[in-house]
Amino acid sequence: MTNHEYLNEEETMNGYTKIDRYNPEKIENIAKHYSEVLIEMGEDPTREGLLKTPERVAKALQFLTQGYDAQPAEILKSAMFTEDYSQMVVVKDIEVFSMCEHHMLPFFGKAHIAYIPNGHIVGLSKLPRVVDAFARRLQVQERLTNEIRDCIQDTLKPAGVAIVMECKHLCMAMRGVQKQNSVTTTSAFTGAFENEKTRAEFLRLITASLD
Ligand SMILES: [Zn+2]
């Protein structure tokens, strides 16, 4: 039994869950706690502007962490095709929105993913969906990067996977060291991308512009 059996079959199709409806019991529980948090902050949760805030926050949290219910490997398996193509496939500038597990504040930016097919290709839209499935959880950028790499490697079994992720962390920009423009870059490679030449080609492709 999962926490989210309220989702019907259609919504969990292909391992990709789009939450349009929420678990009312969970929302209520989380909202109750946020009411307390507001009081601790010195706020008045009964004033007009805050009346529905605990519920809104609870719904937002449930949305932002829906990746716990997704099955990223299934997302890939739902669109794998036998194909002879064996050159690098690159999907760049994939938007990433996640939340750091240390402060529960957003980090966001872009992911660039490449793989070299080894008998199978995957529907291109599935790569951003895999990113979402792992990003919509409490994360650190390093683990997020590795989880995406491992999922693609283990499921598609390509000749190699490469991923570079560049994100801004609000926990760094708005608090702590308050470095507003610093960007954190992480990367992960397997197989053919361990080779310096192949990796250089990938890095050239993701930094090249089309115009
Ligand atoms: Zn943080």
Coordinates of N, CA and C and ligand atoms in Angstrom, one line a residue:
M1 N 0.8 -1.2 0.0 CA 0.0 0.0 0.0 C 0.9 1.2 0.0
T2 N 0.7 2.1 -0.9 CA 1.4 3.4 -1.0 C 0.7 4.5 -0.3
N3 N 1.4 5.6 -0.1 CA 0.7 6.7 0.5 C -0.3 7.4 -0.5
H4 N -0.1 7.0 -1.7 CA -0.8 7.8 -2.7 C -1.7 6.9 -3.6
E5 N -2.4 6.0 -2.9 CA -3.3 5.1 -3.7 C -4.6 5.8 -4.1
Y6 N -4.7 7.1 -3.7 CA -5.8 7.9 -4.2 C -5.7 8.2 -5.6
L7 N -4.5 8.1 -6.2 CA -4.3 8.4 -7.6 C -4.9 7.2 -8.4
N8 N -5.6 7.6 -9.4 CA -6.2 6.5 -10.2 C -5.2 5.9 -11.2
E9 N -5.5 4.9 -11.9 CA -4.6 4.2 -12.7 C -4.1 5.0 -13.9
E10 N -5.0 5.8 -14.4 CA -4.7 6.6 -15.6 C -3.6 7.6 -15.2
E11 N -3.7 8.2 -14.0 CA -2.7 9.2 -13.6 C -1.3 8.6 -13.3
T12 N -1.3 7.3 -13.0 CA 0.1 6.8 -12.7 C 0.6 6.0 -14.0
M13 N -0.1 6.1 -15.1 CA 0.3 5.5 -16.3 C 1.8 5.8 -16.7
N14 N 2.5 4.8 -17.1 CA 3.9 5.0 -17.6 C 4.8 5.5 -16.5
G15 N 4.4 5.2 -15.2 CA 5.2 5.6 -14.1 C 5.3 7.1 -13.9
Y16 N 4.6 7.8 -14.7 CA 4.6 9.3 -14.6 C 3.4 9.8 -13.9
T17 N 3.5 10.4 -12.8 CA 2.4 10.9 -12.0 C 2.2 12.4 -12.1
K18 N 1.0 12.8 -12.6 CA 0.7 14.2 -12.6 C -0.3 14.4 -11.5
I19 N 0.0 15.1 -10.5 CA -1.0 15.3 -9.4 C -1.8 16.5 -9.7
D20 N -3.1 16.2 -10.0 CA -4.1 17.3 -10.2 C -5.0 17.3 -9.0
R21 N -5.0 16.1 -8.3 CA -5.8 16.0 -7.1 C -4.8 15.7 -6.0
Y22 N -5.2 16.0 -4.8 CA -4.3 15.9 -3.7 C -4.9 14.9 -2.6
N23 N -4.0 14.4 -1.8 CA -4.4 13.5 -0.7 C -5.0 14.4 0.4
P24 N -6.3 14.5 0.6 CA -6.9 15.5 1.5 C -6.4 15.3 2.9
E25 N -6.2 14.0 3.3 CA -5.8 13.7 4.7 C -4.4 14.3 5.0
K26 N -3.5 14.1 4.0 CA -2.2 14.6 4.2 C -2.1 16.1 4.2
I27 N -2.9 16.7 3.2 CA -3.0 18.1 3.2 C -3.4 18.7 4.5
E28 N -4.4 18.1 5.1 CA -4.9 18.6 6.4 C -3.8 18.5 7.5
N29 N -3.2 17.4 7.5 CA -2.1 17.2 8.5 C -1.0 18.2 8.4
I30 N -0.5 18.3 7.1 CA 0.6 19.2 6.9 C 0.2 20.7 7.2
A31 N -1.0 21.0 6.8 CA -1.5 22.4 7.0 C -1.6 22.7 8.5
K32 N -2.0 21.7 9.3 CA -2.1 21.9 10.7 C -0.7 22.4 11.3
H33 N 0.3 21.6 10.8 CA 1.6 22.0 11.3 C 2.1 23.4 10.9
Y34 N 1.7 23.7 9.6 CA 2.1 25.1 9.2 C 1.4 26.2 9.9
S35 N 0.2 25.9 10.4 CA -0.5 26.9 11.2 C 0.3 27.2 12.5
E36 N 0.8 26.1 13.1 CA 1.7 26.2 14.3 C 3.0 27.0 13.9
V37 N 3.5 26.7 12.8 CA 4.8 27.4 12.4 C 4.5 28.9 12.3
L38 N 3.4 29.2 11.7 CA 3.0 30.7 11.5 C 2.9 31.3 12.9
I39 N 2.3 30.6 13.8 CA 2.2 31.2 15.2 C 3.6 31.4 15.8
E40 N 4.4 30.4 15.7 CA 5.8 30.4 16.2 C 6.6 31.6 15.6
M41 N 6.2 31.9 14.3 CA 6.9 33.0 13.6 C 6.4 34.4 14.1
G42 N 5.4 34.4 15.0 CA 4.8 35.6 15.4 C 3.7 36.1 14.6
E43 N 3.2 35.3 13.7 CA 2.2 35.7 12.7 C 0.8 35.3 13.3
D44 N -0.2 35.8 12.7 CA -1.6 35.5 13.1 C -2.3 34.7 12.0
P45 N -2.3 33.4 12.1 CA -2.9 32.6 11.0 C -4.4 32.8 10.8
T46 N -5.0 33.6 11.6 CA -6.4 33.8 11.4 C -6.7 35.1 10.6
R47 N -5.6 35.9 10.4 CA -5.8 37.1 9.6 C -6.1 36.7 8.1
E48 N -6.8 37.6 7.4 CA -7.4 37.3 6.2 C -6.4 36.7 5.2
G49 N -5.2 37.3 5.0 CA -4.3 36.9 4.0 C -3.7 35.5 4.3
L50 N -3.7 35.1 5.5 CA -3.1 33.8 5.9 C -4.0 32.7 6.1
L51 N -5.3 33.0 6.0 CA -6.3 32.0 6.3 C -6.1 30.7 5.6
K52 N -5.8 30.8 4.3 CA -5.7 29.6 3.5 C -4.2 29.2 3.2
T53 N -3.3 30.0 3.8 CA -1.9 29.7 3.6 C -1.4 28.3 4.0
P54 N -1.7 27.9 5.2 CA -1.3 26.5 5.5 C -1.7 25.5 4.5
E55 N -2.9 25.6 4.0 CA -3.4 24.6 3.0 C -2.7 24.8 1.7
R56 N -2.5 26.0 1.3 CA -1.7 26.2 0.1 C -0.3 25.7 0.1
V57 N 0.3 26.0 1.3 CA 1.7 25.5 1.4 C 1.7 24.0 1.4
A58 N 0.8 23.3 2.0 CA 0.7 21.9 2.0 C 0.5 21.3 0.6
K59 N -0.3 22.0 -0.2 CA -0.5 21.5 -1.6 C 0.7 21.8 -2.4
A60 N 1.4 22.9 -2.2 CA 2.6 23.2 -2.9 C 3.6 22.1 -2.6
L61 N 3.8 21.8 -1.3 CA 4.7 20.8 -0.9 C 4.4 19.5 -1.6
Q62 N 3.2 19.1 -1.6 CA 2.8 17.8 -2.2 C 3.1 17.8 -3.7
F63 N 2.9 18.9 -4.3 CA 3.3 19.0 -5.7 C 4.8 18.9 -5.9
L64 N 5.5 19.7 -5.1 CA 7.0 19.8 -5.3 C 7.7 18.5 -5.0
T65 N 7.0 17.6 -4.3 CA 7.6 16.3 -3.9 C 7.0 15.1 -4.5
Q66 N 6.2 15.3 -5.6 CA 5.5 14.2 -6.2 C 6.4 13.2 -6.9
G67 N 7.7 13.6 -7.0 CA 8.6 12.6 -7.5 C 8.8 11.3 -6.7
Y68 N 8.4 11.4 -5.4 CA 8.5 10.2 -4.6 C 7.6 9.1 -5.2
D69 N 6.5 9.5 -5.9 CA 5.6 8.5 -6.4 C 5.9 8.1 -7.8
A70 N 6.9 8.8 -8.4 CA 7.2 8.5 -9.8 C 8.1 7.3 -9.9
Q71 N 8.1 6.6 -11.0 CA 9.0 5.5 -11.2 C 9.8 5.8 -12.5
P72 N 10.9 6.5 -12.3 CA 11.7 7.0 -13.5 C 12.1 5.9 -14.5
A73 N 12.4 4.7 -14.0 CA 12.8 3.6 -14.9 C 11.6 3.3 -15.8
E74 N 10.4 3.3 -15.2 CA 9.2 2.9 -16.0 C 9.0 4.0 -17.1
I75 N 9.3 5.3 -16.7 CA 9.1 6.3 -17.7 C 10.0 6.1 -18.9
L76 N 11.2 5.6 -18.7 CA 12.1 5.3 -19.8 C 11.6 4.1 -20.6
K77 N 11.2 3.0 -19.8 CA 10.8 1.8 -20.5 C 9.6 2.0 -21.3
S78 N 8.7 3.0 -21.0 CA 7.5 3.2 -21.7 C 7.8 3.7 -23.1
A79 N 9.0 4.1 -23.4 CA 9.3 4.7 -24.8 C 10.7 4.3 -25.3
M80 N 11.0 3.0 -25.1 CA 12.3 2.6 -25.6 C 12.1 1.9 -27.0
F81 N 12.9 2.2 -27.9 CA 12.7 1.6 -29.3 C 14.0 1.0 -29.8
T82 N 14.0 -0.1 -30.4 CA 15.1 -0.7 -31.1 C 15.5 0.2 -32.2
E83 N 16.8 0.6 -32.3 CA 17.3 1.5 -33.4 C 18.8 1.3 -33.5
D84 N 19.2 1.4 -34.8 CA 20.6 1.2 -35.1 C 21.5 2.4 -34.9
Y85 N 20.9 3.5 -34.6 CA 21.7 4.8 -34.4 C 22.7 4.6 -33.3
S86 N 24.0 5.0 -33.6 CA 24.9 4.8 -32.5 C 25.8 6.1 -32.3
Q87 N 25.3 7.2 -32.7 CA 26.0 8.5 -32.4 C 25.4 9.1 -31.1
M88 N 26.1 10.1 -30.7 CA 25.6 10.8 -29.4 C 24.3 11.5 -29.6
V89 N 23.4 11.3 -28.6 CA 22.1 12.0 -28.6 C 22.2 13.0 -27.4
V90 N 22.0 14.2 -27.7 CA 22.1 15.2 -26.7 C 20.8 16.0 -26.5
V91 N 20.3 16.1 -25.3 CA 19.2 17.0 -25.0 C 19.7 18.0 -24.0
K92 N 19.7 19.3 -24.4 CA 20.3 20.2 -23.5 C 19.3 21.2 -23.0
D93 N 19.7 22.0 -22.0 CA 18.8 23.1 -21.4 C 17.5 22.5 -20.9
I94 N 17.6 21.4 -20.2 CA 16.4 20.8 -19.6 C 16.2 21.6 -18.3
E95 N 15.0 22.2 -18.1 CA 14.8 22.9 -16.9 C 14.7 22.0 -15.6
V96 N 15.4 22.5 -14.6 CA 15.4 21.7 -13.3 C 14.8 22.6 -12.2
F97 N 13.9 22.0 -11.5 CA 13.4 22.7 -10.3 C 13.4 21.7 -9.2
S98 N 14.2 21.9 -8.1 CA 14.2 21.0 -7.0 C 14.3 21.7 -5.7
M99 N 14.3 21.0 -4.6 CA 14.4 21.6 -3.3 C 15.6 21.0 -2.5
C100 N 16.4 21.8 -2.0 CA 17.6 21.3 -1.2 C 17.1 20.6 0.1
E101 N 17.6 19.5 0.4 CA 17.1 18.8 1.6 C 17.6 19.4 2.9
H102 N 18.6 20.3 2.8 CA 19.1 20.8 4.0 C 18.3 22.0 4.5
H103 N 17.7 22.8 3.6 CA 17.0 24.0 4.0 C 15.6 24.0 3.5
M104 N 15.2 23.0 2.7 CA 13.9 22.9 2.0 C 13.6 24.2 1.2
L105 N 14.7 24.7 0.6 CA 14.6 25.9 -0.3 C 14.9 25.4 -1.7
P106 N 14.3 26.1 -2.7 CA 14.5 25.7 -4.1 C 15.9 25.8 -4.6
F107 N 16.3 24.9 -5.4 CA 17.4 25.2 -6.3 C 16.9 24.8 -7.7
F108 N 17.5 25.6 -8.7 CA 16.9 25.4 -10.1 C 18.0 25.8 -11.1
G109 N 17.8 25.3 -12.3 CA 18.7 25.6 -13.3 C 18.5 24.7 -14.5
K110 N 19.6 24.2 -15.1 CA 19.5 23.4 -16.3 C 20.3 22.2 -16.2
A111 N 19.8 21.2 -16.9 CA 20.5 19.9 -17.0 C 20.7 19.6 -18.5
H112 N 21.9 19.1 -18.8 CA 22.2 18.7 -20.2 C 22.6 17.2 -20.2
I113 N 21.9 16.5 -21.0 CA 22.0 15.0 -20.9 C 22.4 14.5 -22.3
A114 N 23.3 13.5 -22.3 CA 23.7 12.9 -23.6 C 23.8 11.4 -23.3
Y115 N 23.5 10.6 -24.3 CA 23.8 9.2 -24.3 C 24.1 8.7 -25.6
I116 N 24.8 7.6 -25.7 CA 25.2 6.9 -26.9 C 24.5 5.6 -27.0
P117 N 23.5 5.5 -27.9 CA 22.7 4.3 -28.0 C 23.5 3.0 -28.2
N118 N 22.9 2.0 -27.6 CA 23.6 0.7 -27.8 C 22.4 -0.3 -28.1
G119 N 21.8 0.0 -29.3 CA 20.6 -0.9 -29.7 C 19.3 -0.3 -29.4
H120 N 19.2 0.6 -28.5 CA 17.9 1.3 -28.1 C 18.1 2.8 -28.0
I121 N 17.0 3.4 -28.5 CA 16.9 4.9 -28.2 C 15.7 5.0 -27.3
V122 N 15.5 6.3 -26.8 CA 14.4 6.5 -25.9 C 13.7 7.8 -26.4
G123 N 12.4 7.8 -26.3 CA 11.6 9.0 -26.7 C 12.2 10.2 -26.0
L124 N 12.5 11.3 -26.7 CA 13.3 12.4 -26.2 C 12.6 13.1 -25.0
S125 N 11.3 13.1 -25.0 CA 10.6 13.8 -24.0 C 10.7 13.1 -22.6
K126 N 11.2 11.8 -22.7 CA 11.3 11.0 -21.5 C 12.4 11.5 -20.6
L127 N 13.5 12.1 -21.2 CA 14.6 12.5 -20.4 C 14.3 13.6 -19.5
P128 N 13.6 14.7 -20.0 CA 13.1 15.7 -19.0 C 12.2 15.1 -17.9
R129 N 11.4 14.1 -18.3 CA 10.5 13.6 -17.3 C 11.2 12.8 -16.2
V130 N 12.3 12.2 -16.6 CA 13.2 11.5 -15.6 C 13.8 12.5 -14.7
V131 N 14.2 13.7 -15.3 CA 14.8 14.7 -14.5 C 13.8 15.2 -13.4
D132 N 12.5 15.4 -13.9 CA 11.5 15.8 -13.0 C 11.2 14.8 -11.9
A133 N 11.2 13.5 -12.3 CA 10.9 12.5 -11.3 C 11.9 12.5 -10.1
F134 N 13.2 12.8 -10.4 CA 14.2 12.8 -9.4 C 14.2 14.2 -8.7
A135 N 13.9 15.2 -9.5 CA 14.1 16.6 -9.0 C 12.9 16.9 -8.0
R136 N 11.8 16.3 -8.2 CA 10.6 16.7 -7.3 C 10.7 15.8 -6.1
R137 N 11.7 15.9 -5.4 CA 11.9 15.3 -4.1 C 12.9 16.2 -3.3
L138 N 13.1 15.9 -2.0 CA 14.2 16.7 -1.3 C 15.5 16.1 -1.8
Q139 N 16.4 17.0 -2.3 CA 17.6 16.6 -3.0 C 18.8 17.3 -2.6
V140 N 20.0 16.8 -3.0 CA 21.2 17.6 -3.1 C 21.5 17.5 -4.6
Q141 N 22.1 18.5 -5.1 CA 22.4 18.5 -6.6 C 23.3 17.4 -7.0
E142 N 24.2 17.0 -6.2 CA 25.2 16.0 -6.5 C 24.4 14.6 -6.7
R143 N 23.5 14.3 -5.7 CA 22.8 13.0 -5.8 C 21.8 13.0 -6.9
L144 N 21.2 14.2 -7.1 CA 20.2 14.3 -8.2 C 20.9 14.0 -9.6
T145 N 22.1 14.5 -9.7 CA 22.9 14.3 -11.0 C 23.2 12.8 -11.1
N146 N 23.7 12.2 -10.1 CA 24.0 10.7 -10.1 C 22.8 9.8 -10.3
E147 N 21.7 10.2 -9.7 CA 20.5 9.4 -9.8 C 20.0 9.3 -11.3
I148 N 20.0 10.5 -11.9 CA 19.6 10.6 -13.3 C 20.5 9.7 -14.2
R149 N 21.8 9.9 -14.0 CA 22.8 9.1 -14.7 C 22.5 7.6 -14.5
D150 N 22.4 7.2 -13.3 CA 22.3 5.7 -13.0 C 21.0 5.2 -13.6
C151 N 19.9 6.0 -13.5 CA 18.6 5.5 -14.1 C 18.7 5.3 -15.6
I152 N 19.3 6.2 -16.3 CA 19.5 6.1 -17.7 C 20.4 4.9 -18.0
Q153 N 21.5 4.8 -17.3 CA 22.5 3.8 -17.6 C 21.9 2.4 -17.4
D154 N 21.2 2.2 -16.2 CA 20.7 0.9 -15.8 C 19.5 0.5 -16.7
T155 N 18.7 1.4 -17.1 CA 17.5 1.1 -17.9 C 17.7 1.0 -19.4
L156 N 18.3 2.0 -19.9 CA 18.5 2.0 -21.4 C 19.8 1.2 -21.8
K157 N 20.7 1.0 -20.9 CA 21.9 0.3 -21.1 C 22.7 0.8 -22.4
P158 N 22.9 2.1 -22.4 CA 23.6 2.7 -23.6 C 25.1 2.5 -23.5
A159 N 25.8 2.9 -24.5 CA 27.3 2.8 -24.5 C 27.9 3.8 -23.5
G160 N 27.1 4.8 -23.1 CA 27.5 5.8 -22.2 C 26.5 6.8 -21.9
V161 N 26.5 7.4 -20.7 CA 25.6 8.5 -20.4 C 26.5 9.7 -19.8
A162 N 26.1 10.9 -20.2 CA 26.8 12.1 -19.6 C 25.7 13.1 -19.2
I163 N 26.0 13.7 -18.1 CA 25.0 14.7 -17.6 C 25.8 15.8 -16.9
V164 N 25.4 17.1 -17.3 CA 26.0 18.2 -16.6 C 24.8 19.0 -16.1
M165 N 24.9 19.5 -14.8 CA 23.8 20.2 -14.3 C 24.3 21.5 -13.7
E166 N 23.6 22.6 -14.0 CA 24.0 23.9 -13.5 C 22.8 24.5 -12.7
C167 N 23.0 24.8 -11.4 CA 21.9 25.3 -10.7 C 22.2 26.4 -9.7
K168 N 21.3 27.3 -9.5 CA 21.4 28.3 -8.4 C 20.6 27.8 -7.2
H169 N 21.2 28.0 -6.1 CA 20.5 27.5 -4.8 C 20.1 28.7 -4.0
L170 N 18.8 28.8 -3.8 CA 18.3 29.9 -3.0 C 18.8 29.9 -1.5
C171 N 19.2 28.7 -1.0 CA 19.7 28.7 0.3 C 21.1 29.4 0.4
M172 N 21.7 29.5 -0.8 CA 23.0 30.2 -0.8 C 22.7 31.7 -1.2
A173 N 21.7 31.9 -2.0 CA 21.5 33.3 -2.5 C 20.8 34.2 -1.5
M174 N 19.8 33.6 -0.7 CA 18.9 34.4 0.1 C 19.4 34.4 1.6
R175 N 20.2 33.4 1.9 CA 20.6 33.3 3.3 C 22.1 32.9 3.3
G176 N 22.6 32.5 4.5 CA 24.0 32.0 4.5 C 25.0 33.0 3.9
V177 N 25.7 32.6 2.9 CA 26.8 33.4 2.3 C 26.2 34.5 1.4
Q178 N 24.9 34.4 1.1 CA 24.2 35.4 0.2 C 25.0 35.7 -1.0
K179 N 25.4 34.7 -1.7 CA 26.1 34.8 -3.0 C 25.0 34.7 -4.1
Q180 N 24.5 35.8 -4.6 CA 23.3 35.8 -5.4 C 23.5 35.2 -6.8
N181 N 24.7 35.3 -7.3 CA 24.9 34.8 -8.7 C 25.7 33.6 -8.9
S182 N 26.0 32.9 -7.7 CA 26.9 31.8 -7.9 C 26.1 30.6 -8.4
V183 N 26.7 29.8 -9.3 CA 26.1 28.7 -9.9 C 26.9 27.5 -9.6
T184 N 26.2 26.4 -9.2 CA 26.8 25.2 -8.8 C 26.7 24.2 -10.0
T185 N 27.9 23.7 -10.4 CA 27.9 22.7 -11.6 C 28.3 21.4 -11.1
T186 N 27.5 20.4 -11.5 CA 27.8 19.0 -11.2 C 27.8 18.2 -12.5
S187 N 28.5 17.1 -12.5 CA 28.5 16.3 -13.7 C 28.7 14.8 -13.3
A188 N 28.2 14.0 -14.2 CA 28.4 12.5 -14.0 C 28.5 11.9 -15.4
F189 N 29.3 10.9 -15.5 CA 29.6 10.2 -16.8 C 29.7 8.7 -16.6
T190 N 29.3 8.0 -17.6 CA 29.6 6.5 -17.6 C 30.2 6.1 -19.0
G191 N 30.7 4.9 -19.0 CA 31.1 4.3 -20.3 C 31.9 5.1 -21.2
A192 N 31.4 5.3 -22.5 CA 32.1 6.0 -23.5 C 32.5 7.4 -23.1
F193 N 31.8 8.0 -22.2 CA 32.1 9.4 -21.8 C 33.2 9.5 -20.8
E194 N 33.7 8.3 -20.3 CA 34.9 8.3 -19.5 C 36.1 8.7 -20.4
N195 N 35.9 8.5 -21.7 CA 36.9 8.8 -22.7 C 37.0 10.3 -22.9
E196 N 38.2 10.9 -22.8 CA 38.3 12.3 -22.8 C 37.8 13.0 -24.1
K197 N 38.0 12.3 -25.2 CA 37.6 12.9 -26.5 C 36.1 12.9 -26.6
T198 N 35.5 11.9 -26.2 CA 34.0 11.8 -26.3 C 33.4 12.8 -25.3
R199 N 34.0 12.9 -24.1 CA 33.5 13.9 -23.2 C 33.6 15.3 -23.7
A200 N 34.8 15.6 -24.3 CA 35.0 16.9 -24.9 C 34.0 17.3 -26.0
E201 N 33.6 16.3 -26.8 CA 32.6 16.5 -27.8 C 31.3 16.8 -27.2
F202 N 30.9 16.1 -26.1 CA 29.7 16.4 -25.4 C 29.7 17.9 -24.9
L203 N 30.8 18.2 -24.2 CA 30.9 19.6 -23.6 C 30.9 20.6 -24.7
R204 N 31.4 20.3 -25.9 CA 31.4 21.3 -27.0 C 30.0 21.4 -27.5
L205 N 29.2 20.3 -27.6 CA 27.8 20.4 -28.1 C 26.9 21.2 -27.1
I206 N 27.1 21.0 -25.8 CA 26.2 21.7 -24.9 C 26.6 23.2 -24.8
T207 N 27.8 23.6 -25.1 CA 28.1 25.0 -25.0 C 27.9 25.7 -26.4
A208 N 27.8 24.9 -27.5 CA 27.6 25.5 -28.8 C 26.2 26.1 -28.9
S209 N 26.0 27.2 -29.6 CA 24.7 27.7 -29.8 C 24.3 27.5 -31.3
L210 N 23.0 27.5 -31.6 CA 22.6 27.1 -33.0 C 22.6 28.3 -33.9
D211 N 22.7 29.5 -33.4 CA 22.8 30.7 -34.3 C 24.2 31.2 -34.6
Ligands
ZN1 ZN 20.4 24.2 1.2

